[in-house]
Structure formats: C-alpha cells, structure tokens
Amino acid sequence: MNLPGEDELTGLRGRRAFLQLLGRQVVVACEHRSSMALVVVDIDGFAQVNAVHGFEAGDAVLRHLAAQLQAVARKQDYVGRIGDDRFALVLTGMLNRGHVELALQKLARLLEVPCDAAGVRLRIAVTSGIALCPHHASHAEHLLRRAESALARARQAGARFGVAPDGADLDISDMWDLEMQLAGAVERGEMELFYQPKIDARDGSVVGAEALMRWRSPSRGMVSPAVFIPIAERSGEIRRLTLWAINTALRQAGQWPTHGRPNSVAINLPGMLAVEPDLPELVDSALKLWSGPDVRLVLEITEGSIVDAARAFPILARLRAMGVRVSIDDFGTGYSCLAYFRSIPADELKVDRSFVTPLPGDEPSADLVRFVVSLAHRFGLSVAAEGIENEETAACLRGLGCDVLQGYLFGRPMASADYARWLVRAQPAAATV
Ligand code: C2E
Ligand code: MG
Ligand code: MG
C-alpha cells in the first residue's frame, strides 16, 4: 500500500507521509542529541481475520488498532499505517529503553479488551519490532529496516516484541549502550575527578581548582564528559554523579597542601539539580561530612542550563548563604538578559572559551569580555576566563580586567595526587603540607 498523505480507513498517516515525518524526526533527534524510538507493529493472523470474518471485520480491526495506538502515543509521538496490517509508532525524547517497553505494555493492556469487528468480538494480538535512533541508525529508511527485521525475528521466536540487535552497520553513536554502562559506574569505581587550577589574574597565585569528571570505562577506556554528561542528564544518572563529585572533591581537597589560603574546589552543577529544593541540604551534609576549615566549595552552573530562574535563583541564594560560592559557567552562550546581572545569586561569571580563544585579535570577543567585566564588577561579581592556552591570550584578558584565569597555559586537568604536587611546585613558599 502506498498512500500519499492520510490513510482513508484509519485517518492515520500513510506510508509515504509517515516516512517523510520519520525523516524529519530523525534529523531533529540527531541535531538535539535526543533519542527516539521507532516501533513497528504488526497484527498476528490478520489474513485469517479477513478470510474467516470478512473484509468488514478486517477493517474494523485495523481501525481499532489505530485508535489504541493513538491512545498510547503522547502529544509528541506519531502514529502511521505503513502497510496493510502494519503500523508504526515514533516515540520522541525517550529517556531510556524502559520507556519503549512501557508504551508496549500499555498497548498490550488496551488490546486485552476485545474489539467489535462487524458483529464479532475479536481479541487482537500484535508483534512489535523496535529500533532506536541514533543508536541503531540515523536515517529514516535504515531505522525502519532495522525495526522491521527486529519484528521479523521476534515473530520467528514467538516473542511479543524484539529490539534491533547491535551490529557492524551501527551508527557511530551508541548512547543507549553507554547509558546502561554508565548506570553503576560510580559504584564500580570507574569515575574519577581531575582538577584544573584557577589562577588569580593579578598576582598569579592559585585561587582554586575546578573538578572535571572522567569516566574510565572498562570496555571503552577514557570517555569524555562531553559524551557522557549529556547522557547522564537524560537518564537521570547525573544526580548520583554530581553528589558523588561533591563528596569526592571535598574529601580530596581536604588532602591537598594549604597554600596561604583555603583550597577552593569547583564542581559543575547541572541545571536540573539547581531546581531541586533539597539541594542545599544535600550539599550541607557533604560539607559537614568532608569539609575542614581549609576547603571552600564552588558550584559552577552553566548559564544556558538555568531554564527556570524563578526556581533556581532561591536555591542558589540558599547555597550562597551557606558559604558556597556560585559561578555561572560558559557565560555568553546562553540567552541571559541584562536584568540577570541585578538578580543572579552568583559570585563569579565564567566567560565561555569561545570568546577567549580568539583573543587577542578578535575585537568583537574583546568587546564582549570588556562589557561583561564592567557589568559584572558593577554588580560585585568577579570574572573568570577559561580555555587560556597561551601567554598572549592571558595578557589580553588581564588587560580587559578579568579576575581569574584558567586554561592549559597554567595547568591541564590532573588527578588529585598530581594536583597536590602541582600546588607545592606552584606555590612553594606558601605551601605547607
Ligand atoms: P566546563 O565546565 O566549561 O569545563 C572546561 C572544559 O574545558 C574542560 O573540558 C577542560 O578540560 C577544558 N579546558 C580547560 N582548559 C582548556 C584549554 O586551555 N583549552 C582547551 N581547548 N580546553 C580547555 P572537559 O573536562 O572535557 O569537560 C567538558 C565539559 O563537561 C565541562 O565544561 C562541563 O560542562 C562538563 N563536565 C565536566 N565535568 C563535569 C562534572 O563533574 N559534572 C557536570 N555536570 N559536568 C561536567
Ligand atoms: Mg565548569
Ligand atoms: Mg565552561
């Protein structure tokens, strides 16, 4: 069947229209680094329904299944009829595999109720095949083929549904796999924190360190936080990772030599935790457990991740009242309005690397930094610049009035023990172990 647009019988998208939509959704999922599931659903023994009860009954069964699939679909999902008795469901923004299975369970429950097929009551049974984007494929036709072959295999095995197997023709992205391996990585001792120094722009002394998470996966080696943090944010694992990071950083910072001022350690706080009302209590108990008089905690929160300032700001304010410093990370990449400066409960703005790297020599970046510095100072905030790789950039940023400098020029992120040794070398006079 190759219907353009709408399928007359069910009112759903026909195969062509559905494939077009699937193509668009695949692009959206890849661009937004979100995931999506394609579920292909086939009626068991549909030919017999037609043969035994007649076409009218067959049509009623198709309409019934179409309605149940629409009942399973959420607002953001799509249903289509892609073959005679074959339907497809696109589930967008899936957090994990469990969500697809929930949808299928819901469908199975709905189908337990027999349908009225031209006077006969019939129970419909279906078999489904699942393929995930971008895990299994990042092209619509590829994805459909993988879901259909998963369905064929499930049918052969007599299973209710099947998930496309991982194979050599897999897409580069294997987020779903990573997501599963990431769960429990803390407990298995695979996570580590590396520390990168933050330097006082005026006198070159060390003001503290930023903790950057590393994942030593047994099967993949070192995985970059740029890869696993977005996955952890989607799966919810980020909460456990962040609490682990706060506790670990405070514990390790307590073991570093003091150097004339307390060691300050910065943790990256994901925006979704900044709206959790019990965050201050969680941080407080970590501070009570680990933090001595020589350790200060900083929380770096990415500007763009504060989506709900009305909820996040009071929580950040409570943290500051506890003595925790708040730094707004990657500043300049979000969409903050100027009113931000007046109300933001922060101590530091950290200018994003993309404005730092072109300096000196790029006037627009210099103007932006100059502007941020003047406004920040006006409102009592200090300004940090990250990603400084050479002396010329550092000199330029000092000239523009930045207070804190960070980048490979001063030190790469290093393991806790290496950072402790680096501190002794960097501040030999003041360091006391
Ligand atoms: P970020 O917080 O902006 O961290 C700065 C990133 O820039 C780090 O990358 C750091 O290694 C890198 N960097 C520092 N100096 C230089 C330099 O001079 N040149 C260049 N090219 N890069 C430099 P990393 O460690 O790969 O982390 C990437 C991002 O992942 C971080 O950006 C942060 O957003 C996130 N991240 C890292 N650790 C954590 C964590 O524990 N929790 C959360 N939520 N996010 C984390
Ligand atoms: Mg940061
Ligand atoms: Mg940053």
CSV table of C-alpha atoms and ligand atoms in Angstrom, one decimal:
chain,number,residue,atom,x,y,z
A,1,MET,CA,0.0,0.0,0.0
A,2,ASN,CA,1.5,3.4,-0.9
A,3,LEU,CA,-0.9,6.0,0.2
A,4,PRO,CA,0.1,9.6,0.0
A,5,GLY,CA,-0.9,11.7,3.0
A,6,GLU,CA,-3.7,10.3,5.1
A,7,ASP,CA,-4.8,6.7,5.2
A,8,GLU,CA,-8.6,6.8,4.5
A,9,LEU,CA,-9.5,3.8,6.6
A,10,THR,CA,-7.8,4.8,9.8
A,11,GLY,CA,-7.2,8.5,9.4
A,12,LEU,CA,-3.5,7.9,10.2
A,13,ARG,CA,-0.6,9.0,8.1
A,14,GLY,CA,0.0,6.7,5.2
A,15,ARG,CA,3.4,5.1,4.5
A,16,ARG,CA,4.8,7.9,2.4
A,17,ALA,CA,3.7,10.7,4.7
A,18,PHE,CA,4.9,8.7,7.7
A,19,LEU,CA,8.4,8.1,6.2
A,20,GLN,CA,8.7,11.8,5.5
A,21,LEU,CA,7.8,12.6,9.0
A,22,LEU,CA,10.2,10.0,10.3
A,23,GLY,CA,13.0,11.5,8.2
A,24,ARG,CA,12.3,14.9,9.9
A,25,GLN,CA,12.2,13.4,13.4
A,26,VAL,CA,15.5,11.6,12.8
A,27,VAL,CA,17.2,14.9,11.9
A,28,VAL,CA,15.7,16.6,14.9
A,29,ALA,CA,16.8,13.8,17.2
A,30,CYS,CA,20.4,13.9,15.9
A,31,GLU,CA,20.6,17.7,16.0
A,32,HIS,CA,19.2,17.9,19.5
A,33,ARG,CA,21.1,14.9,20.7
A,34,SER,CA,17.9,13.4,21.9
A,35,SER,CA,16.8,9.9,21.3
A,36,MET,CA,13.8,8.4,19.6
A,37,ALA,CA,12.3,5.0,19.2
A,38,LEU,CA,10.6,3.6,16.1
A,39,VAL,CA,8.2,0.8,16.9
A,40,VAL,CA,6.7,-1.2,14.0
A,41,VAL,CA,3.5,-3.1,15.0
A,42,ASP,CA,2.1,-6.0,13.0
A,43,ILE,CA,-1.2,-7.8,13.7
A,44,ASP,CA,-0.9,-11.5,14.3
A,45,GLY,CA,-3.0,-13.6,11.9
A,46,PHE,CA,-4.6,-10.7,10.2
A,47,ALA,CA,-5.1,-12.7,7.0
A,48,GLN,CA,-7.3,-15.2,8.9
A,49,VAL,CA,-9.5,-12.3,10.2
A,50,ASN,CA,-10.2,-11.3,6.6
A,51,ALA,CA,-10.6,-14.9,5.4
A,52,VAL,CA,-12.8,-16.1,8.3
A,53,HIS,CA,-14.8,-13.0,9.2
A,54,GLY,CA,-14.7,-10.9,6.0
A,55,PHE,CA,-13.2,-7.6,5.0
A,56,GLU,CA,-15.6,-5.5,7.0
A,57,ALA,CA,-14.3,-7.2,10.2
A,58,GLY,CA,-10.8,-6.8,9.0
A,59,ASP,CA,-11.3,-3.1,8.5
A,60,ALA,CA,-12.8,-2.8,12.0
A,61,VAL,CA,-9.8,-4.5,13.5
A,62,LEU,CA,-7.5,-2.1,11.7
A,63,ARG,CA,-9.5,0.9,12.9
A,64,HIS,CA,-9.5,-0.5,16.4
A,65,LEU,CA,-5.7,-1.0,16.5
A,66,ALA,CA,-5.2,2.5,15.0
A,67,ALA,CA,-7.2,4.0,17.8
A,68,GLN,CA,-5.4,2.1,20.5
A,69,LEU,CA,-2.0,3.2,19.1
A,70,GLN,CA,-3.2,6.7,19.2
A,71,ALA,CA,-4.2,6.2,22.8
A,72,VAL,CA,-0.6,5.0,23.6
A,73,ALA,CA,1.0,7.9,21.8
A,74,ARG,CA,1.8,11.0,23.8
A,75,LYS,CA,1.4,14.5,22.3
A,76,GLN,CA,4.9,14.5,20.9
A,77,ASP,CA,4.6,11.0,19.3
A,78,TYR,CA,3.4,10.0,15.9
A,79,VAL,CA,1.4,7.0,14.5
A,80,GLY,CA,1.2,5.9,10.9
A,81,ARG,CA,-0.1,3.0,8.9
A,82,ILE,CA,2.8,1.8,6.8
A,83,GLY,CA,1.4,-1.4,5.3
A,84,ASP,CA,-1.8,-3.4,5.1
A,85,ASP,CA,-1.8,-4.5,8.7
A,86,ARG,CA,1.4,-2.8,9.7
A,87,PHE,CA,1.6,0.3,11.8
A,88,ALA,CA,4.4,2.4,13.1
A,89,LEU,CA,4.8,4.5,16.2
A,90,VAL,CA,7.5,7.1,16.7
A,91,LEU,CA,8.2,7.8,20.3
A,92,THR,CA,10.3,11.0,20.7
A,93,GLY,CA,12.5,12.2,23.5
A,94,MET,CA,12.9,8.7,25.0
A,95,LEU,CA,14.9,8.7,28.2
A,96,ASN,CA,15.7,5.0,28.1
A,97,ARG,CA,14.7,1.6,26.7
A,98,GLY,CA,12.2,1.2,29.6
A,99,HIS,CA,10.0,3.9,28.1
A,100,VAL,CA,9.5,1.9,24.9
A,101,GLU,CA,8.6,-1.1,26.9
A,102,LEU,CA,6.1,0.8,29.0
A,103,ALA,CA,4.4,2.0,25.8
A,104,LEU,CA,4.2,-1.6,24.5
A,105,GLN,CA,2.8,-2.8,27.8
A,106,LYS,CA,0.2,-0.1,27.7
A,107,LEU,CA,-0.7,-1.2,24.2
A,108,ALA,CA,-0.9,-4.8,25.2
A,109,ARG,CA,-3.3,-3.8,28.1
A,110,LEU,CA,-5.5,-1.8,25.8
A,111,LEU,CA,-5.7,-4.7,23.4
A,112,GLU,CA,-6.8,-7.1,26.1
A,113,VAL,CA,-10.3,-5.7,25.6
A,114,PRO,CA,-11.9,-7.4,22.6
A,115,CYS,CA,-12.9,-5.2,19.7
A,116,ASP,CA,-16.3,-5.2,18.0
A,117,ALA,CA,-15.5,-6.3,14.4
A,118,ALA,CA,-18.6,-6.2,12.3
A,119,GLY,CA,-20.6,-8.0,15.0
A,120,VAL,CA,-17.9,-10.4,16.1
A,121,ARG,CA,-15.9,-9.8,19.2
A,122,LEU,CA,-12.2,-10.3,18.4
A,123,ARG,CA,-9.1,-10.0,20.5
A,124,ILE,CA,-6.2,-8.5,18.6
A,125,ALA,CA,-2.7,-9.7,19.2
A,126,VAL,CA,0.3,-7.9,17.8
A,127,THR,CA,4.1,-8.3,17.4
A,128,SER,CA,6.4,-5.4,17.5
A,129,GLY,CA,9.9,-4.5,16.4
A,130,ILE,CA,11.9,-1.7,18.0
A,131,ALA,CA,14.8,0.3,16.6
A,132,LEU,CA,16.4,3.3,18.4
A,133,CYS,CA,17.7,6.5,16.8
A,134,PRO,CA,20.5,7.4,16.8
A,135,HIS,CA,21.7,4.1,18.4
A,136,HIS,CA,20.6,1.8,15.6
A,137,ALA,CA,20.5,4.1,12.7
A,138,SER,CA,20.3,7.8,11.9
A,139,HIS,CA,18.5,7.6,8.6
A,140,ALA,CA,14.8,7.0,8.4
A,141,GLU,CA,14.9,4.1,5.9
A,142,HIS,CA,17.7,2.4,7.8
A,143,LEU,CA,15.8,2.8,11.0
A,144,LEU,CA,12.6,1.4,9.5
A,145,ARG,CA,14.5,-1.6,8.1
A,146,ARG,CA,16.1,-2.3,11.4
A,147,ALA,CA,12.7,-2.1,13.2
A,148,GLU,CA,11.1,-4.4,10.6
A,149,SER,CA,13.8,-7.0,10.8
A,150,ALA,CA,13.6,-6.9,14.6
A,151,LEU,CA,9.9,-7.6,14.2
A,152,ALA,CA,10.5,-10.5,11.8
A,153,ARG,CA,13.0,-12.0,14.3
A,154,ALA,CA,10.5,-11.6,17.2
A,155,ARG,CA,7.8,-13.3,15.1
A,156,GLN,CA,10.1,-16.2,14.4
A,157,ALA,CA,11.0,-16.5,18.1
A,158,GLY,CA,7.4,-16.3,19.1
A,159,ALA,CA,8.2,-13.2,21.2
A,160,ARG,CA,5.8,-10.2,21.7
A,161,PHE,CA,8.5,-7.8,20.6
A,162,GLY,CA,12.1,-7.6,19.6
A,163,VAL,CA,14.7,-4.9,19.7
A,164,ALA,CA,17.1,-4.5,16.8
A,165,PRO,CA,20.4,-6.1,17.6
A,166,ASP,CA,23.6,-4.1,17.6
A,167,GLY,CA,25.6,-4.9,14.5
A,168,ALA,CA,28.5,-3.8,12.5
A,169,ASP,CA,26.4,-1.4,10.5
A,170,LEU,CA,25.7,0.5,13.6
A,171,ASP,CA,25.8,4.2,13.8
A,172,ILE,CA,28.8,5.8,15.5
A,173,SER,CA,26.6,6.9,18.3
A,174,ASP,CA,26.0,4.3,20.9
A,175,MET,CA,24.3,6.3,23.5
A,176,TRP,CA,22.0,3.6,24.7
A,177,ASP,CA,24.8,1.2,25.4
A,178,LEU,CA,26.7,4.0,27.2
A,179,GLU,CA,23.6,4.8,29.2
A,180,MET,CA,23.5,1.3,30.5
A,181,GLN,CA,27.2,1.1,31.3
A,182,LEU,CA,27.1,4.4,33.0
A,183,ALA,CA,24.5,3.2,35.5
A,184,GLY,CA,26.6,1.8,38.3
A,185,ALA,CA,29.9,3.3,37.1
A,186,VAL,CA,30.2,5.2,40.4
A,187,GLU,CA,29.7,2.0,42.5
A,188,ARG,CA,32.2,0.1,40.3
A,189,GLY,CA,34.8,2.8,41.0
A,190,GLU,CA,35.1,3.9,37.3
A,191,MET,CA,34.6,7.6,37.9
A,192,GLU,CA,37.4,9.9,38.7
A,193,LEU,CA,37.8,13.7,39.2
A,194,PHE,CA,40.6,15.6,37.6
A,195,TYR,CA,41.5,19.1,38.8
A,196,GLN,CA,42.4,22.1,36.8
A,197,PRO,CA,43.9,25.2,38.5
A,198,LYS,CA,42.2,28.6,38.6
A,199,ILE,CA,44.7,31.4,38.8
A,200,ASP,CA,44.5,35.0,40.2
A,201,ALA,CA,45.0,37.3,37.2
A,202,ARG,CA,46.7,39.9,39.2
A,203,ASP,CA,49.4,38.1,41.2
A,204,GLY,CA,49.4,34.6,39.6
A,205,SER,CA,48.6,32.8,42.8
A,206,VAL,CA,46.3,29.8,42.8
A,207,VAL,CA,42.7,30.6,43.7
A,208,GLY,CA,41.4,27.1,43.5
A,209,ALA,CA,40.7,24.2,41.1
A,210,GLU,CA,37.8,23.1,39.0
A,211,ALA,CA,36.9,19.4,39.3
A,212,LEU,CA,36.3,17.8,35.9
A,213,MET,CA,34.8,14.3,35.8
A,214,ARG,CA,36.4,11.4,33.9
A,215,TRP,CA,35.0,8.0,33.2
A,216,ARG,CA,37.3,5.1,32.9
A,217,SER,CA,35.1,2.6,31.2
A,218,PRO,CA,36.5,-1.0,31.2
A,219,SER,CA,35.3,-1.5,27.6
A,220,ARG,CA,35.9,1.9,26.1
A,221,GLY,CA,38.8,3.5,28.1
A,222,MET,CA,38.6,7.1,29.0
A,223,VAL,CA,35.2,8.6,28.0
A,224,SER,CA,35.0,12.4,27.7
A,225,PRO,CA,32.5,14.2,29.9
A,226,ALA,CA,31.3,15.9,26.7
A,227,VAL,CA,30.0,12.5,25.8
A,228,PHE,CA,28.7,11.0,29.0
A,229,ILE,CA,27.4,14.1,30.8
A,230,PRO,CA,24.5,14.7,28.3
A,231,ILE,CA,23.6,11.0,28.5
A,232,ALA,CA,23.7,11.1,32.3
A,233,GLU,CA,21.5,14.2,32.2
A,234,ARG,CA,18.9,12.4,30.1
A,235,SER,CA,18.9,9.2,32.1
A,236,GLY,CA,18.8,10.9,35.4
A,237,GLU,CA,22.2,9.3,36.5
A,238,ILE,CA,23.6,12.8,36.7
A,239,ARG,CA,22.2,13.3,40.2
A,240,ARG,CA,24.2,10.4,41.6
A,241,LEU,CA,27.3,11.5,39.6
A,242,THR,CA,27.0,15.1,40.9
A,243,LEU,CA,26.5,14.1,44.6
A,244,TRP,CA,29.5,11.7,44.2
A,245,ALA,CA,31.5,14.5,42.7
A,246,ILE,CA,30.7,17.0,45.5
A,247,ASN,CA,31.6,14.4,48.2
A,248,THR,CA,34.8,13.2,46.4
A,249,ALA,CA,36.0,16.7,45.6
A,250,LEU,CA,35.6,17.9,49.2
A,251,ARG,CA,37.3,14.8,50.5
A,252,GLN,CA,40.2,15.1,48.1
A,253,ALA,CA,40.6,18.8,48.5
A,254,GLY,CA,41.0,18.2,52.3
A,255,GLN,CA,44.1,16.2,51.5
A,256,TRP,CA,45.8,19.0,49.5
A,257,PRO,CA,48.5,21.2,51.0
A,258,THR,CA,47.2,24.6,52.0
A,259,HIS,CA,49.0,27.5,50.4
A,260,GLY,CA,48.3,30.6,52.4
A,261,ARG,CA,44.6,30.5,51.6
A,262,PRO,CA,42.0,27.8,51.8
A,263,ASN,CA,41.8,25.4,48.8
A,264,SER,CA,38.7,26.1,46.8
A,265,VAL,CA,37.2,23.4,44.7
A,266,ALA,CA,34.6,23.9,42.0
A,267,ILE,CA,32.1,21.3,40.9
A,268,ASN,CA,30.0,21.6,37.8
A,269,LEU,CA,26.3,21.6,38.8
A,270,PRO,CA,23.8,20.6,36.1
A,271,GLY,CA,20.8,22.9,35.8
A,272,MET,CA,18.3,20.2,36.6
A,273,LEU,CA,19.8,19.9,40.1
A,274,ALA,CA,19.8,23.6,40.7
A,275,VAL,CA,16.0,23.5,40.8
A,276,GLU,CA,15.9,20.7,43.4
A,277,PRO,CA,14.7,22.2,46.7
A,278,ASP,CA,16.7,19.7,48.8
A,279,LEU,CA,20.0,20.5,47.0
A,280,PRO,CA,21.2,22.9,49.8
A,281,GLU,CA,20.6,20.1,52.4
A,282,LEU,CA,22.5,17.6,50.3
A,283,VAL,CA,25.4,20.0,49.9
A,284,ASP,CA,25.2,20.9,53.6
A,285,SER,CA,25.6,17.2,54.6
A,286,ALA,CA,28.5,16.8,52.3
A,287,LEU,CA,30.2,19.9,53.7
A,288,LYS,CA,29.6,18.6,57.3
A,289,LEU,CA,31.0,15.2,56.4
A,290,TRP,CA,34.1,16.2,54.5
A,291,SER,CA,34.9,19.9,54.6
A,292,GLY,CA,37.5,21.2,57.0
A,293,PRO,CA,38.3,24.8,57.6
A,294,ASP,CA,40.7,24.8,54.7
A,295,VAL,CA,38.3,23.9,52.0
A,296,ARG,CA,35.7,26.1,50.1
A,297,LEU,CA,33.1,24.8,47.7
A,298,VAL,CA,32.2,26.5,44.5
A,299,LEU,CA,29.3,25.3,42.3
A,300,GLU,CA,29.6,26.1,38.6
A,301,ILE,CA,26.3,26.2,36.8
A,302,THR,CA,26.1,26.6,33.0
A,303,GLU,CA,24.3,29.8,32.1
A,304,GLY,CA,22.2,28.0,29.4
A,305,SER,CA,21.1,25.3,31.8
A,306,ILE,CA,19.2,27.7,34.1
A,307,VAL,CA,15.9,27.3,32.4
A,308,ASP,CA,13.8,28.1,35.3
A,309,ALA,CA,15.4,31.1,37.1
A,310,ALA,CA,12.4,31.6,39.3
A,311,ARG,CA,13.0,28.2,40.9
A,312,ALA,CA,16.8,28.1,40.6
A,313,PHE,CA,17.7,31.5,42.0
A,314,PRO,CA,16.2,31.0,45.5
A,315,ILE,CA,18.1,27.7,45.7
A,316,LEU,CA,21.4,29.2,44.6
A,317,ALA,CA,20.8,32.0,47.1
A,318,ARG,CA,20.4,29.5,49.9
A,319,LEU,CA,23.6,27.8,48.9
A,320,ARG,CA,25.4,31.2,49.0
A,321,ALA,CA,24.0,31.8,52.4
A,322,MET,CA,25.7,28.6,53.5
A,323,GLY,CA,29.1,29.9,52.3
A,324,VAL,CA,29.1,28.1,48.9
A,325,ARG,CA,30.3,30.3,46.0
A,326,VAL,CA,28.2,30.2,42.8
A,327,SER,CA,29.9,30.6,39.4
A,328,ILE,CA,28.0,31.0,36.1
A,329,ASP,CA,29.8,28.8,33.6
A,330,ASP,CA,30.1,29.2,29.9
A,331,PHE,CA,28.8,32.7,30.2
A,332,GLY,CA,27.9,34.3,26.9
A,333,THR,CA,26.5,31.1,25.3
A,334,GLY,CA,23.0,31.3,27.0
A,335,TYR,CA,20.4,33.8,26.4
A,336,SER,CA,20.6,35.8,29.6
A,337,CYS,CA,19.1,39.3,29.6
A,338,LEU,CA,20.9,42.1,31.2
A,339,ALA,CA,18.4,42.1,34.1
A,340,TYR,CA,20.2,38.9,35.1
A,341,PHE,CA,23.1,40.9,36.5
A,342,ARG,CA,20.9,42.5,39.1
A,343,SER,CA,19.2,39.4,40.4
A,344,ILE,CA,21.5,36.5,39.8
A,345,PRO,CA,22.7,35.0,43.1
A,346,ALA,CA,26.3,34.4,42.0
A,347,ASP,CA,29.8,35.4,42.9
A,348,GLU,CA,31.5,34.8,39.6
A,349,LEU,CA,30.9,34.8,35.8
A,350,LYS,CA,33.0,32.5,33.8
A,351,VAL,CA,33.4,33.7,30.2
A,352,ASP,CA,33.0,30.9,27.7
A,353,ARG,CA,36.0,29.5,26.0
A,354,SER,CA,34.6,30.5,22.6
A,355,PHE,CA,35.2,34.2,23.5
A,356,VAL,CA,38.6,33.6,25.0
A,357,THR,CA,40.3,31.5,22.3
A,358,PRO,CA,40.1,34.2,19.6
A,359,LEU,CA,41.9,36.8,21.9
A,360,PRO,CA,43.8,38.9,21.2
A,361,GLY,CA,43.0,39.9,17.7
A,362,ASP,CA,39.3,39.5,17.6
A,363,GLU,CA,37.6,42.8,18.5
A,364,PRO,CA,34.0,41.5,19.0
A,365,SER,CA,35.2,38.9,21.5
A,366,ALA,CA,37.3,41.6,23.3
A,367,ASP,CA,34.3,44.0,23.3
A,368,LEU,CA,32.1,41.3,24.8
A,369,VAL,CA,34.6,40.4,27.6
A,370,ARG,CA,35.1,44.1,28.3
A,371,PHE,CA,31.4,44.6,28.6
A,372,VAL,CA,30.9,41.5,30.8
A,373,VAL,CA,33.7,42.6,33.1
A,374,SER,CA,32.3,46.1,33.5
A,375,LEU,CA,28.8,45.0,34.2
A,376,ALA,CA,30.0,42.1,36.5
A,377,HIS,CA,32.2,44.4,38.5
A,378,ARG,CA,29.4,46.9,38.8
A,379,PHE,CA,27.3,44.2,40.4
A,380,GLY,CA,30.0,42.8,42.6
A,381,LEU,CA,30.7,39.7,40.6
A,382,SER,CA,34.2,38.6,39.7
A,383,VAL,CA,35.0,37.4,36.2
A,384,ALA,CA,36.9,34.2,35.2
A,385,ALA,CA,38.1,33.3,31.8
A,386,GLU,CA,38.5,29.6,30.8
A,387,GLY,CA,40.4,27.9,28.0
A,388,ILE,CA,43.5,30.1,28.0
A,389,GLU,CA,46.2,28.3,26.1
A,390,ASN,CA,48.9,31.0,25.5
A,391,GLU,CA,50.5,34.0,27.2
A,392,GLU,CA,49.2,36.5,24.6
A,393,THR,CA,45.6,35.5,25.5
A,394,ALA,CA,46.3,35.7,29.2
A,395,ALA,CA,47.9,39.1,28.9
A,396,CYS,CA,44.9,40.3,26.8
A,397,LEU,CA,42.4,39.0,29.4
A,398,ARG,CA,44.4,40.7,32.3
A,399,GLY,CA,44.2,43.9,30.3
A,400,LEU,CA,40.5,43.5,29.9
A,401,GLY,CA,40.1,43.2,33.7
A,402,CYS,CA,39.4,39.5,34.2
A,403,ASP,CA,40.0,38.4,37.8
A,404,VAL,CA,40.6,34.7,37.4
A,405,LEU,CA,42.3,32.8,34.6
A,406,GLN,CA,42.1,29.1,33.8
A,407,GLY,CA,43.5,27.0,30.9
A,408,TYR,CA,46.2,24.7,29.7
A,409,LEU,CA,48.7,27.5,29.9
A,410,PHE,CA,48.5,27.3,33.7
A,411,GLY,CA,47.8,23.6,34.1
A,412,ARG,CA,45.9,20.8,32.5
A,413,PRO,CA,43.3,18.9,34.4
A,414,MET,CA,45.1,16.4,36.6
A,415,ALA,CA,44.4,13.6,39.1
A,416,SER,CA,44.1,14.6,42.7
A,417,ALA,CA,47.6,13.5,43.8
A,418,ASP,CA,49.2,15.2,40.8
A,419,TYR,CA,47.3,18.4,41.6
A,420,ALA,CA,48.6,18.3,45.2
A,421,ARG,CA,52.1,18.0,43.9
A,422,TRP,CA,51.5,20.8,41.3
A,423,LEU,CA,50.3,23.0,44.1
A,424,VAL,CA,53.5,22.6,46.0
A,425,ARG,CA,55.5,23.5,42.9
A,426,ALA,CA,53.3,26.4,42.0
A,427,GLN,CA,53.2,27.9,45.5
A,428,PRO,CA,56.5,26.7,47.0
A,429,ALA,CA,56.8,29.5,49.6
A,430,ALA,CA,53.3,29.4,50.9
A,431,ALA,CA,52.7,25.6,50.7
A,432,THR,CA,52.6,23.8,54.0
A,433,VAL,CA,51.7,20.1,53.9
B,1,C2E,P1,33.5,23.2,31.5
B,1,C2E,O1,32.9,23.2,32.9
B,1,C2E,O2,33.3,24.5,30.8
B,1,C2E,O3,35.0,22.8,31.7
B,1,C2E,C1,36.0,23.3,30.9
B,1,C2E,C2,36.5,22.4,29.9
B,1,C2E,O4,37.5,23.0,29.1
B,1,C2E,C3,37.1,21.1,30.4
B,1,C2E,O5,36.8,20.0,29.5
B,1,C2E,C4,38.6,21.4,30.4
B,1,C2E,O6,39.4,20.3,30.3
B,1,C2E,C5,38.6,22.2,29.1
B,1,C2E,N1,39.8,23.1,29.1
B,1,C2E,C6,40.4,23.7,30.1
B,1,C2E,N2,41.4,24.5,29.7
B,1,C2E,C7,41.4,24.4,28.4
B,1,C2E,C8,42.3,25.0,27.4
B,1,C2E,O7,43.2,25.7,27.7
B,1,C2E,N3,42.0,24.7,26.1
B,1,C2E,C9,41.0,23.8,25.8
B,1,C2E,N4,40.8,23.5,24.5
B,1,C2E,N5,40.2,23.2,26.7
B,1,C2E,C10,40.4,23.5,28.0
B,1,C2E,P2,36.3,18.7,29.9
B,1,C2E,O8,37.0,18.2,31.2
B,1,C2E,O9,36.3,17.8,28.7
B,1,C2E,O10,34.8,19.0,30.3
B,1,C2E,C11,33.9,19.4,29.4
B,1,C2E,C12,32.6,19.8,30.0
B,1,C2E,O11,31.9,18.7,30.6
B,1,C2E,C13,32.8,20.8,31.1
B,1,C2E,O12,32.9,22.1,30.6
B,1,C2E,C14,31.5,20.6,31.8
B,1,C2E,O13,30.4,21.3,31.2
B,1,C2E,C15,31.2,19.1,31.7
B,1,C2E,N6,31.7,18.5,32.9
B,1,C2E,C16,32.9,18.1,33.2
B,1,C2E,N7,32.9,17.5,34.5
B,1,C2E,C17,31.7,17.6,34.9
B,1,C2E,C18,31.0,17.2,36.1
B,1,C2E,O14,31.6,16.7,37.1
B,1,C2E,N8,29.7,17.5,36.2
B,1,C2E,C19,29.0,18.1,35.2
B,1,C2E,N9,27.7,18.3,35.4
B,1,C2E,N10,29.6,18.4,34.1
B,1,C2E,C20,30.9,18.2,33.9
B,2,MG,MG,32.9,24.4,34.5
B,3,MG,MG,32.9,26.3,31.0
